[in-house]
């Protein structure tokens, strides 16, 4: 008898199960939240992941996210916006997301805050995206600008500053990555002394989330590891 290749492929539920197990088996003090990164994935896969125990989802593109959200209103999903933000999209982002993890400038923070107040919603949870690898192409603030932006956000009525987010340079080796994660943890601890609302250090993706957790991540963002390789490369 020949075994069908499909039998050897783990199901989405099995992949989530093993990710959750591996997170739990880390000997760390902090609680870790798994955010399923669902860009390019259909609403049906999000529903399947939700039923397997993931309740936070991250989306990078507004129009794509809105279409899927409208199909999933029956589920109590916590939506994170994790992509680059154009200022003409801030109204809708503030209205349709629970978190924005990729805030990197005052103008965007101000507009998100105003929209949130205008719509009479509770303050939006935000993270500041830090350009920890100093890549030219990456969004995020440099470390020197971090304190100013944190100060600005802490005074925005429609926002609550929850933490920091980073996407390190994917070409780094393990030792270099660990250094970046340690730097993020350092800045997180510094800011947490000043702003008691900080409770989230979002770092770690499919290939480095265990390392990130060992270095203090409280939130990991996993796409490929849950849903498989994206067919559309975004
Ligand atoms: C796509 C994406 C991820 C997930 O990446 P994977 O390698 O597929 O886990 C995490 N964070 C952000 C900001 C992303 O854009």
mmCIF file of C-alpha atoms and ligand atoms in Angstrom:
data_model
loop_
_atom_site.group_PDB
_atom_site.id
_atom_site.type_symbol
_atom_site.label_atom_id
_atom_site.label_comp_id
_atom_site.label_asym_id
_atom_site.label_seq_id
_atom_site.Cartn_x
_atom_site.Cartn_y
_atom_site.Cartn_z
ATOM 1 C CA UNK A 1 0.000 0.000 0.000
ATOM 2 C CA UNK A 2 1.304 3.457 -0.840
ATOM 3 C CA UNK A 3 0.942 6.291 1.616
ATOM 4 C CA UNK A 4 -0.605 9.443 0.224
ATOM 5 C CA UNK A 5 1.694 12.441 0.659
ATOM 6 C CA UNK A 6 -1.212 14.348 2.195
ATOM 7 C CA UNK A 7 -1.179 11.974 5.163
ATOM 8 C CA UNK A 8 2.375 13.000 5.933
ATOM 9 C CA UNK A 9 1.570 16.713 5.876
ATOM 10 C CA UNK A 10 0.637 17.978 9.322
ATOM 11 C CA UNK A 11 -2.762 19.658 9.440
ATOM 12 C CA UNK A 12 -3.147 23.267 10.446
ATOM 13 C CA UNK A 13 -4.465 22.081 13.788
ATOM 14 C CA UNK A 14 -1.390 19.893 14.349
ATOM 15 C CA UNK A 15 0.965 22.719 13.415
ATOM 16 C CA UNK A 16 -0.714 25.053 15.894
ATOM 17 C CA UNK A 17 -0.676 22.337 18.543
ATOM 18 C CA UNK A 18 3.054 21.815 18.203
ATOM 19 C CA UNK A 19 3.783 25.570 18.189
ATOM 20 C CA UNK A 20 1.714 26.052 21.356
ATOM 21 C CA UNK A 21 3.473 23.088 22.978
ATOM 22 C CA UNK A 22 6.912 24.384 22.087
ATOM 23 C CA UNK A 23 6.008 27.814 23.500
ATOM 24 C CA UNK A 24 4.756 26.262 26.691
ATOM 25 C CA UNK A 25 7.824 24.105 27.130
ATOM 26 C CA UNK A 26 10.105 27.169 27.295
ATOM 27 C CA UNK A 27 11.250 27.758 30.857
ATOM 28 C CA UNK A 28 10.406 31.454 30.977
ATOM 29 C CA UNK A 29 8.557 33.650 33.453
ATOM 30 C CA UNK A 30 6.516 35.744 31.015
ATOM 31 C CA UNK A 31 3.184 34.836 29.411
ATOM 32 C CA UNK A 32 3.444 34.559 25.623
ATOM 33 C CA UNK A 33 0.657 35.387 23.180
ATOM 34 C CA UNK A 34 0.623 33.740 19.770
ATOM 35 C CA UNK A 35 -0.484 36.035 16.947
ATOM 36 C CA UNK A 36 -1.366 34.154 13.778
ATOM 37 C CA UNK A 37 -0.174 36.182 10.785
ATOM 38 C CA UNK A 38 -2.896 35.629 8.235
ATOM 39 C CA UNK A 39 -1.897 37.864 5.315
ATOM 40 C CA UNK A 40 -2.816 36.220 1.983
ATOM 41 C CA UNK A 41 -4.705 33.444 3.814
ATOM 42 C CA UNK A 42 -8.447 32.976 3.266
ATOM 43 C CA UNK A 43 -11.041 33.594 5.981
ATOM 44 C CA UNK A 44 -11.691 29.840 6.159
ATOM 45 C CA UNK A 45 -8.093 29.191 7.288
ATOM 46 C CA UNK A 46 -8.386 31.904 9.931
ATOM 47 C CA UNK A 47 -11.524 30.230 11.231
ATOM 48 C CA UNK A 48 -9.747 26.881 11.301
ATOM 49 C CA UNK A 49 -6.821 28.399 13.225
ATOM 50 C CA UNK A 50 -9.231 30.091 15.628
ATOM 51 C CA UNK A 51 -10.897 26.762 16.333
ATOM 52 C CA UNK A 52 -7.446 25.274 17.016
ATOM 53 C CA UNK A 53 -6.748 27.833 19.743
ATOM 54 C CA UNK A 54 -5.437 31.054 18.127
ATOM 55 C CA UNK A 55 -7.485 34.155 18.948
ATOM 56 C CA UNK A 56 -5.119 36.955 17.863
ATOM 57 C CA UNK A 57 -4.559 37.507 14.141
ATOM 58 C CA UNK A 58 -2.235 39.946 12.386
ATOM 59 C CA UNK A 59 -2.938 41.453 8.978
ATOM 60 C CA UNK A 60 -0.694 43.678 6.838
ATOM 61 C CA UNK A 61 -3.043 45.016 4.164
ATOM 62 C CA UNK A 62 -6.163 46.983 5.029
ATOM 63 C CA UNK A 63 -8.507 46.090 2.154
ATOM 64 C CA UNK A 64 -7.663 42.418 2.369
ATOM 65 C CA UNK A 65 -8.204 42.451 6.127
ATOM 66 C CA UNK A 66 -11.557 44.239 5.948
ATOM 67 C CA UNK A 67 -12.897 41.688 3.478
ATOM 68 C CA UNK A 68 -11.963 38.797 5.765
ATOM 69 C CA UNK A 69 -13.146 40.524 8.925
ATOM 70 C CA UNK A 70 -16.599 40.938 7.406
ATOM 71 C CA UNK A 71 -16.768 37.150 6.925
ATOM 72 C CA UNK A 72 -15.648 36.385 10.480
ATOM 73 C CA UNK A 73 -17.840 38.655 12.592
ATOM 74 C CA UNK A 74 -19.234 35.576 14.384
ATOM 75 C CA UNK A 75 -15.825 34.939 16.011
ATOM 76 C CA UNK A 76 -14.385 37.025 18.900
ATOM 77 C CA UNK A 77 -11.061 37.555 17.100
ATOM 78 C CA UNK A 78 -8.565 40.134 18.341
ATOM 79 C CA UNK A 79 -7.245 41.861 15.223
ATOM 80 C CA UNK A 80 -3.749 43.333 14.972
ATOM 81 C CA UNK A 81 -2.625 45.608 12.172
ATOM 82 C CA UNK A 82 1.066 44.777 11.641
ATOM 83 C CA UNK A 83 1.933 46.316 8.259
ATOM 84 C CA UNK A 84 3.239 49.696 7.119
ATOM 85 C CA UNK A 85 0.611 52.430 7.655
ATOM 86 C CA UNK A 86 -0.322 55.109 5.137
ATOM 87 C CA UNK A 87 -1.899 58.150 6.729
ATOM 88 C CA UNK A 88 -5.025 57.960 4.547
ATOM 89 C CA UNK A 89 -5.756 54.526 6.031
ATOM 90 C CA UNK A 90 -5.670 55.533 9.699
ATOM 91 C CA UNK A 91 -9.439 56.121 10.036
ATOM 92 C CA UNK A 92 -10.326 52.624 8.959
ATOM 93 C CA UNK A 93 -7.473 50.987 10.810
ATOM 94 C CA UNK A 94 -8.504 52.707 14.054
ATOM 95 C CA UNK A 95 -12.090 51.617 13.515
ATOM 96 C CA UNK A 96 -11.539 47.974 12.591
ATOM 97 C CA UNK A 97 -8.541 46.808 14.614
ATOM 98 C CA UNK A 98 -7.944 46.176 18.319
ATOM 99 C CA UNK A 99 -4.183 46.624 18.093
ATOM 100 C CA UNK A 100 -1.739 48.411 15.817
ATOM 101 C CA UNK A 101 1.720 46.906 16.292
ATOM 102 C CA UNK A 102 3.520 48.971 13.642
ATOM 103 C CA UNK A 103 3.277 52.612 14.755
ATOM 104 C CA UNK A 104 6.456 54.405 13.748
ATOM 105 C CA UNK A 105 5.719 58.131 13.627
ATOM 106 C CA UNK A 106 3.860 60.885 15.449
ATOM 107 C CA UNK A 107 1.578 61.792 12.578
ATOM 108 C CA UNK A 108 0.238 58.239 12.391
ATOM 109 C CA UNK A 109 -0.167 58.018 16.172
ATOM 110 C CA UNK A 110 -2.038 61.306 16.235
ATOM 111 C CA UNK A 111 -4.397 60.324 13.428
ATOM 112 C CA UNK A 112 -5.139 56.885 14.892
ATOM 113 C CA UNK A 113 -5.848 58.489 18.248
ATOM 114 C CA UNK A 114 -8.185 61.131 16.825
ATOM 115 C CA UNK A 115 -10.100 58.545 14.809
ATOM 116 C CA UNK A 116 -10.514 56.315 17.829
ATOM 117 C CA UNK A 117 -11.870 59.196 19.930
ATOM 118 C CA UNK A 118 -14.147 60.295 17.087
ATOM 119 C CA UNK A 119 -15.694 56.837 16.845
ATOM 120 C CA UNK A 120 -16.200 56.734 20.619
ATOM 121 C CA UNK A 121 -14.151 53.566 21.000
ATOM 122 C CA UNK A 122 -11.918 52.539 23.885
ATOM 123 C CA UNK A 123 -8.229 53.427 23.432
ATOM 124 C CA UNK A 124 -6.437 51.463 20.731
ATOM 125 C CA UNK A 125 -3.566 49.260 21.928
ATOM 126 C CA UNK A 126 -0.394 50.193 20.086
ATOM 127 C CA UNK A 127 3.210 49.069 19.836
ATOM 128 C CA UNK A 128 6.061 51.130 18.486
ATOM 129 C CA UNK A 129 7.907 49.395 15.669
ATOM 130 C CA UNK A 130 11.662 49.633 16.201
ATOM 131 C CA UNK A 131 14.101 49.363 13.300
ATOM 132 C CA UNK A 132 16.456 47.284 15.390
ATOM 133 C CA UNK A 133 18.696 46.131 12.543
ATOM 134 C CA UNK A 134 18.956 49.689 11.155
ATOM 135 C CA UNK A 135 17.923 48.485 7.738
ATOM 136 C CA UNK A 136 17.347 51.262 5.227
ATOM 137 C CA UNK A 137 14.355 49.501 3.724
ATOM 138 C CA UNK A 138 12.589 48.688 6.987
ATOM 139 C CA UNK A 139 9.957 50.753 8.692
ATOM 140 C CA UNK A 140 10.333 51.513 12.356
ATOM 141 C CA UNK A 141 11.977 54.163 14.495
ATOM 142 C CA UNK A 142 15.632 54.177 15.357
ATOM 143 C CA UNK A 143 16.424 53.658 19.010
ATOM 144 C CA UNK A 144 17.290 57.352 19.491
ATOM 145 C CA UNK A 145 13.759 58.372 18.477
ATOM 146 C CA UNK A 146 12.066 55.788 20.644
ATOM 147 C CA UNK A 147 11.700 57.818 23.811
ATOM 148 C CA UNK A 148 10.203 60.807 21.989
ATOM 149 C CA UNK A 149 7.606 58.715 20.204
ATOM 150 C CA UNK A 150 6.726 56.857 23.421
ATOM 151 C CA UNK A 151 6.267 60.182 25.185
ATOM 152 C CA UNK A 152 4.042 61.438 22.349
ATOM 153 C CA UNK A 153 1.873 58.295 22.299
ATOM 154 C CA UNK A 154 1.471 58.299 26.074
ATOM 155 C CA UNK A 155 -0.292 61.653 25.732
ATOM 156 C CA UNK A 156 -2.683 60.551 22.971
ATOM 157 C CA UNK A 157 -6.171 60.108 24.444
ATOM 158 C CA UNK A 158 -7.215 57.482 21.927
ATOM 159 C CA UNK A 159 -4.153 55.261 22.340
ATOM 160 C CA UNK A 160 -2.643 53.061 24.996
ATOM 161 C CA UNK A 161 1.046 52.312 24.642
ATOM 162 C CA UNK A 162 1.379 48.539 25.077
ATOM 163 C CA UNK A 163 4.918 47.904 23.906
ATOM 164 C CA UNK A 164 7.488 47.445 21.192
ATOM 165 C CA UNK A 165 7.618 45.412 17.994
ATOM 166 C CA UNK A 166 10.584 44.485 15.814
ATOM 167 C CA UNK A 167 11.349 42.543 12.648
ATOM 168 C CA UNK A 168 15.102 41.839 12.698
ATOM 169 C CA UNK A 169 17.069 41.414 9.496
ATOM 170 C CA UNK A 170 16.225 37.841 8.372
ATOM 171 C CA UNK A 171 19.774 37.208 7.143
ATOM 172 C CA UNK A 172 21.308 37.390 10.641
ATOM 173 C CA UNK A 173 22.743 34.276 12.257
ATOM 174 C CA UNK A 174 21.559 33.052 15.654
ATOM 175 C CA UNK A 175 24.140 34.938 17.693
ATOM 176 C CA UNK A 176 23.489 38.212 15.898
ATOM 177 C CA UNK A 177 19.727 37.721 16.236
ATOM 178 C CA UNK A 178 20.101 37.105 19.950
ATOM 179 C CA UNK A 179 21.934 40.419 20.262
ATOM 180 C CA UNK A 180 19.051 42.208 18.518
ATOM 181 C CA UNK A 181 16.465 40.570 20.760
ATOM 182 C CA UNK A 182 18.500 41.523 23.840
ATOM 183 C CA UNK A 183 18.592 45.131 22.649
ATOM 184 C CA UNK A 184 14.815 45.119 22.270
ATOM 185 C CA UNK A 185 14.419 43.711 25.770
ATOM 186 C CA UNK A 186 16.702 46.432 27.106
ATOM 187 C CA UNK A 187 14.604 49.199 25.512
ATOM 188 C CA UNK A 188 11.407 47.522 26.637
ATOM 189 C CA UNK A 189 12.610 47.424 30.262
ATOM 190 C CA UNK A 190 13.749 51.049 30.085
ATOM 191 C CA UNK A 191 10.405 52.276 28.795
ATOM 192 C CA UNK A 192 8.389 50.083 31.129
ATOM 193 C CA UNK A 193 9.906 51.944 34.082
ATOM 194 C CA UNK A 194 8.414 55.142 32.739
ATOM 195 C CA UNK A 195 5.137 53.887 31.269
ATOM 196 C CA UNK A 196 3.319 51.319 33.343
ATOM 197 C CA UNK A 197 0.950 50.448 30.476
ATOM 198 C CA UNK A 198 3.773 48.570 28.702
ATOM 199 C CA UNK A 199 3.280 44.815 28.815
ATOM 200 C CA UNK A 200 4.088 43.652 25.276
ATOM 201 C CA UNK A 201 7.374 42.838 23.617
ATOM 202 C CA UNK A 202 6.432 41.587 20.152
ATOM 203 C CA UNK A 203 9.329 39.805 18.468
ATOM 204 C CA UNK A 204 9.904 36.417 16.917
ATOM 205 C CA UNK A 205 8.420 34.931 13.744
ATOM 206 C CA UNK A 206 8.221 31.401 12.314
ATOM 207 C CA UNK A 207 11.958 30.811 12.232
ATOM 208 C CA UNK A 208 13.103 32.495 15.414
ATOM 209 C CA UNK A 209 10.223 32.590 17.873
ATOM 210 C CA UNK A 210 11.770 30.248 20.439
ATOM 211 C CA UNK A 211 14.931 32.343 20.532
ATOM 212 C CA UNK A 212 12.798 35.489 20.873
ATOM 213 C CA UNK A 213 10.868 33.958 23.781
ATOM 214 C CA UNK A 214 14.113 32.993 25.534
ATOM 215 C CA UNK A 215 15.122 36.651 25.245
ATOM 216 C CA UNK A 216 11.882 37.969 26.698
ATOM 217 C CA UNK A 217 9.241 38.180 23.940
ATOM 218 C CA UNK A 218 5.676 38.265 25.260
ATOM 219 C CA UNK A 219 4.154 38.095 21.782
ATOM 220 C CA UNK A 220 5.255 36.127 18.726
ATOM 221 C CA UNK A 221 3.886 36.618 15.216
ATOM 222 C CA UNK A 222 3.759 33.421 13.191
ATOM 223 C CA UNK A 223 2.536 33.084 9.626
ATOM 224 C CA UNK A 224 4.323 30.340 7.691
ATOM 225 C CA UNK A 225 4.627 28.073 10.742
ATOM 226 C CA UNK A 226 0.831 27.983 11.074
ATOM 227 C CA UNK A 227 -0.523 28.337 7.552
ATOM 228 C CA UNK A 228 2.366 26.965 5.489
ATOM 229 C CA UNK A 229 4.382 28.817 2.857
ATOM 230 C CA UNK A 230 2.495 31.770 1.371
ATOM 231 C CA UNK A 231 1.712 31.241 -2.295
ATOM 232 C CA UNK A 232 1.572 34.937 -2.909
ATOM 233 C CA UNK A 233 4.830 36.376 -1.650
ATOM 234 C CA UNK A 234 4.032 39.468 0.328
HETATM 235 C C1 LIG B 1 4.602 38.265 7.498
HETATM 236 C C2 LIG B 1 4.925 38.783 8.857
HETATM 237 C C3 LIG B 1 5.160 37.925 9.945
HETATM 238 C C4 LIG B 1 5.148 36.407 9.838
HETATM 239 O O1 LIG B 1 6.219 35.928 9.117
HETATM 240 P P1 LIG B 1 6.463 34.329 9.015
HETATM 241 O O2 LIG B 1 7.898 34.228 8.719
HETATM 242 O O3 LIG B 1 5.580 33.839 7.916
HETATM 243 O O4 LIG B 1 6.105 33.739 10.329
HETATM 244 C C5 LIG B 1 5.386 38.491 11.186
HETATM 245 N N1 LIG B 1 5.403 39.828 11.372
HETATM 246 C C6 LIG B 1 5.180 40.686 10.363
HETATM 247 C C7 LIG B 1 5.202 42.148 10.634
HETATM 248 C C8 LIG B 1 4.949 40.197 9.079
HETATM 249 O O5 LIG B 1 4.747 41.070 8.060
#
